[in-house]
PDB file of C-alpha atoms in Angstrom:
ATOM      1  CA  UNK A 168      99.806 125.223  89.752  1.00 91.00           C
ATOM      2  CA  UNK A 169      98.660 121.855  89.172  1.00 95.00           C
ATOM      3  CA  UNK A 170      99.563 119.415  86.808  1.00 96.00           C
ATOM      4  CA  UNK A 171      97.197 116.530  86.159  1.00 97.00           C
ATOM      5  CA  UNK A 172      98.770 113.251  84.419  1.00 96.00           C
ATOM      6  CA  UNK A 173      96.344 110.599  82.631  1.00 96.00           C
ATOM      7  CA  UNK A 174      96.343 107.082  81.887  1.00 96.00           C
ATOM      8  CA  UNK A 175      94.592 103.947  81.090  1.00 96.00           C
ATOM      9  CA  UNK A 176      93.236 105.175  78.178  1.00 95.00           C
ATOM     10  CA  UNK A 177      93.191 102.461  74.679  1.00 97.00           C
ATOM     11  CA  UNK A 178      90.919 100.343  72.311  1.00 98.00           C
ATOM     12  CA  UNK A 179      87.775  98.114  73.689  1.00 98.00           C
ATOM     13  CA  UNK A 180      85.131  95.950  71.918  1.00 98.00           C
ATOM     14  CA  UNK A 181      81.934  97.249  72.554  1.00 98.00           C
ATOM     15  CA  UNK A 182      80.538  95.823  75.980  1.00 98.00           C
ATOM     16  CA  UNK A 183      84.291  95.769  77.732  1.00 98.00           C
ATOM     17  CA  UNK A 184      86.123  98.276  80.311  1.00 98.00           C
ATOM     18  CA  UNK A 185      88.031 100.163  80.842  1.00 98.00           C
ATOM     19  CA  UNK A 186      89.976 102.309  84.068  1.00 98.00           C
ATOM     20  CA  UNK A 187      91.357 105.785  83.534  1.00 98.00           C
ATOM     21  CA  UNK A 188      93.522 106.982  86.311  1.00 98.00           C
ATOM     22  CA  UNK A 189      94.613 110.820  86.485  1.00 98.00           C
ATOM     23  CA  UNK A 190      97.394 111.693  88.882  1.00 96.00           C
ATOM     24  CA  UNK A 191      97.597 114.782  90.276  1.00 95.00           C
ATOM     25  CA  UNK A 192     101.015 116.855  91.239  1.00 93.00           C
ATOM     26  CA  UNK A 193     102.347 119.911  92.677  1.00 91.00           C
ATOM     27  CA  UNK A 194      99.765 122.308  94.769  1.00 86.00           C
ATOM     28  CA  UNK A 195      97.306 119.853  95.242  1.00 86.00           C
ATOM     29  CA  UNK A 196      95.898 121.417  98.206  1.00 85.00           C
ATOM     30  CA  UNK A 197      94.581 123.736  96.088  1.00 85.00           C
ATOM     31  CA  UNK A 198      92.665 121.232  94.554  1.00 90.00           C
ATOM     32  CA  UNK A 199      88.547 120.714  95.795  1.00 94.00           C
ATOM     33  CA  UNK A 200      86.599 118.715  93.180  1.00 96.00           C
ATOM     34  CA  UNK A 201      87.496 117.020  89.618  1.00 97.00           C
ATOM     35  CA  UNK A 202      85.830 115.771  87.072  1.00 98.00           C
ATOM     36  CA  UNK A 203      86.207 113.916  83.795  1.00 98.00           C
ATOM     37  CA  UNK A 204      85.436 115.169  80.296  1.00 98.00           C
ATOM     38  CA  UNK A 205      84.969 113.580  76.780  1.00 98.00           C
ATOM     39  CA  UNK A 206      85.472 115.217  73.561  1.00 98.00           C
ATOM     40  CA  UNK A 207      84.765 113.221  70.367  1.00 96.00           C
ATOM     41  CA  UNK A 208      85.689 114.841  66.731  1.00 91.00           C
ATOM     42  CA  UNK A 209      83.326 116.840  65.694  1.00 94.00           C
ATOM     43  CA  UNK A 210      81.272 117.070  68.850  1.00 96.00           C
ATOM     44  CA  UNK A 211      81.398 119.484  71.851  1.00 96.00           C
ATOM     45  CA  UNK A 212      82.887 118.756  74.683  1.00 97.00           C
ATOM     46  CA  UNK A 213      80.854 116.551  77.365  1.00 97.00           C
ATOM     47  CA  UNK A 214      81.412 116.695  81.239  1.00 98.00           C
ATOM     48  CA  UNK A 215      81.189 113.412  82.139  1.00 98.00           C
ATOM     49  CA  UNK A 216      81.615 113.050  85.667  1.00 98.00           C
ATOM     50  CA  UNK A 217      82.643 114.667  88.569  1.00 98.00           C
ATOM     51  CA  UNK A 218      83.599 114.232  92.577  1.00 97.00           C
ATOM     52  CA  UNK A 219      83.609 116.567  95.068  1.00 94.00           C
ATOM     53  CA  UNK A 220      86.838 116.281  97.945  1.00 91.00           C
ATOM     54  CA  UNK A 221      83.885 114.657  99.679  1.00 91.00           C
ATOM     55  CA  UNK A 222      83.091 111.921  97.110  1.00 94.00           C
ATOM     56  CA  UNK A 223      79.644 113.191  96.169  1.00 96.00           C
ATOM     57  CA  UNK A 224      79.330 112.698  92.672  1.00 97.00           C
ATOM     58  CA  UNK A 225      77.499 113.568  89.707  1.00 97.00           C
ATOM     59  CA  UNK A 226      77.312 111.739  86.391  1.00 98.00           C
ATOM     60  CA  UNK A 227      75.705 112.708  82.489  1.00 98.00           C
ATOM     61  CA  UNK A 228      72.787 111.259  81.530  1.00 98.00           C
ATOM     62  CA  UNK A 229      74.063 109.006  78.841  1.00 97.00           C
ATOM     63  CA  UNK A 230      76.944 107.412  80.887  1.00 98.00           C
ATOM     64  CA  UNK A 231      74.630 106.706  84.426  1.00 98.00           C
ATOM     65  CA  UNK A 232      75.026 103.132  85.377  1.00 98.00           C
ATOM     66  CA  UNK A 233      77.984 102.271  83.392  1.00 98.00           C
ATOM     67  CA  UNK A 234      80.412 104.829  84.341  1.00 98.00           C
ATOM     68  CA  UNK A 235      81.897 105.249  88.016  1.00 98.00           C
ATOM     69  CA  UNK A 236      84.085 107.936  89.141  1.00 98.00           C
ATOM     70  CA  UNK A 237      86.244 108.157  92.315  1.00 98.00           C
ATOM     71  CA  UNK A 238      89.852 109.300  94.092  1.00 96.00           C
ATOM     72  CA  UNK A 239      91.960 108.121  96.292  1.00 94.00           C
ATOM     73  CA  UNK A 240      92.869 111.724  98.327  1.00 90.00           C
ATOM     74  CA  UNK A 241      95.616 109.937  99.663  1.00 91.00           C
ATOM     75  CA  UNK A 242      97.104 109.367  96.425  1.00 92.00           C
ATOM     76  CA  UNK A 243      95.747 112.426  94.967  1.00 92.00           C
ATOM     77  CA  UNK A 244      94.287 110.131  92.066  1.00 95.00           C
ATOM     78  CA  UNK A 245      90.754 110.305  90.727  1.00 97.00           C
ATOM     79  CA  UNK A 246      89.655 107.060  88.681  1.00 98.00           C
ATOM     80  CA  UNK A 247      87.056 106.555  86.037  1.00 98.00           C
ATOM     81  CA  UNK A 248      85.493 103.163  85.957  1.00 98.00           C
ATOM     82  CA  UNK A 249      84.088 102.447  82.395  1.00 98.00           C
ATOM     83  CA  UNK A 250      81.964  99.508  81.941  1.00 98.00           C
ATOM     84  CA  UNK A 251      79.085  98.427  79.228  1.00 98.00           C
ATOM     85  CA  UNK A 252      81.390 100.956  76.829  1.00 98.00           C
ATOM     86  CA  UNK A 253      79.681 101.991  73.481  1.00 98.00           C
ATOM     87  CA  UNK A 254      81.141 102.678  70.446  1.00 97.00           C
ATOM     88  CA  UNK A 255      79.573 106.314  71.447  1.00 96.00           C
ATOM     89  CA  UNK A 256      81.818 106.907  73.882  1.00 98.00           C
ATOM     90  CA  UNK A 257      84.681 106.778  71.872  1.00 98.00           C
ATOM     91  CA  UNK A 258      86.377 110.061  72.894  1.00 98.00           C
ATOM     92  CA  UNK A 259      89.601 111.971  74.334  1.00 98.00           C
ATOM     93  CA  UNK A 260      88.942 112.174  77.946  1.00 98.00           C
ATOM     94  CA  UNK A 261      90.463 115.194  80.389  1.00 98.00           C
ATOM     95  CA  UNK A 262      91.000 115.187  83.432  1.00 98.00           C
ATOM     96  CA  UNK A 263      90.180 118.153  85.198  1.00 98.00           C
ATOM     97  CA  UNK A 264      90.422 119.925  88.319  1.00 97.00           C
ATOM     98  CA  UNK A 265      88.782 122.788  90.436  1.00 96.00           C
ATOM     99  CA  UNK A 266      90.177 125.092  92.712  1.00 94.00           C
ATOM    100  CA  UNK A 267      86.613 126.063  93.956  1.00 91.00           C
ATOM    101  CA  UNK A 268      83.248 123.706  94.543  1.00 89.00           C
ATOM    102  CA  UNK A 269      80.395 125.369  92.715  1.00 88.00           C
ATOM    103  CA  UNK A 270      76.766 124.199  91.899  1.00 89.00           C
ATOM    104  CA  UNK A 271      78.676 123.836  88.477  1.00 93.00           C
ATOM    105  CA  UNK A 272      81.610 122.451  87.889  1.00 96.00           C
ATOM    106  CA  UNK A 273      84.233 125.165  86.711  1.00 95.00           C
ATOM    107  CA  UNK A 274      87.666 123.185  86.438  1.00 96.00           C
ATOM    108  CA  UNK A 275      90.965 125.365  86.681  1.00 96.00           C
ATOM    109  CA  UNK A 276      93.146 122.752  85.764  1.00 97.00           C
ATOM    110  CA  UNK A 277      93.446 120.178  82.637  1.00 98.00           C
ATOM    111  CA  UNK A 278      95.032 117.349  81.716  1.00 98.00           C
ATOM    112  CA  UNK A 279      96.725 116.812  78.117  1.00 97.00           C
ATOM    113  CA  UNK A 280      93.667 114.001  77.433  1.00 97.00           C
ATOM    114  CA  UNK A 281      93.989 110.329  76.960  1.00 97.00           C
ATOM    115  CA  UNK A 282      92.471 108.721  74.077  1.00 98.00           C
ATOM    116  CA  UNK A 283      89.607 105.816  74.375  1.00 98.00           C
ATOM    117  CA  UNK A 284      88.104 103.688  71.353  1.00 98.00           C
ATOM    118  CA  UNK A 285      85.394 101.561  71.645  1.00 98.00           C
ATOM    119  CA  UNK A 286      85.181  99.074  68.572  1.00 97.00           C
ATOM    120  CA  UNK A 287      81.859  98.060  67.171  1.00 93.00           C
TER     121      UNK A 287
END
């Protein structure tokens, strides 16, 4: 198993930034790529970004150019660089985790979520 911690989450004016940070612990070498997701109430649930173990990634549409994902293998840490943040991308975000690298992302693991706000 793996257990994936998040933080960094919390409130931003519109135009500000943020980092989320999502630790990962016990069987990590199971672990190939991860990604980020947003949920916001009421919506479905958006993949935002994810990173192979080889740092390729792969971004949404509405967050290219503002949003940045990486990890730190040494630290088994992905991070998720939030600039330019909209009032739209007020969310929960999960961290997430695949055992496998597929053309699309199928995460095996999730984190509890960390909540961002993005004041108007």
């Amino acid at each position: 198993q793996v257990q994936l911690e998040e933080s960094g989450g919390g409130l931003v004016q519109a135009g500000g930034s943020l980092r989320l940070s999502c630790a990962a612990s016990g069987n990590i070498f199971s672990v190939n790529d991860m990604g980020w997701y947003r949920q916001a109430p009421g919506k479905q649930r958006e993949l935002v970004a994810t990173i192979t173990s080889g740092g390729i990634t792969n971004y949404a549409d509405s967050v290219k150019g503002r949003f940045t994902i990486s990890r730190d293998n040494a630290k088994n840490t992905v991070y998720l660089q939030m600039n330019s943040l909209k009032p739209e991308d007020t969310a929960v975000y999960y961290c997430t985790a695949a055992r496998f690298s597929r053309m699309h992302y199928l995460p095996d693991y999730w984190g509890q979520g960390t909540q961002v706000t993005v004041s108007s």
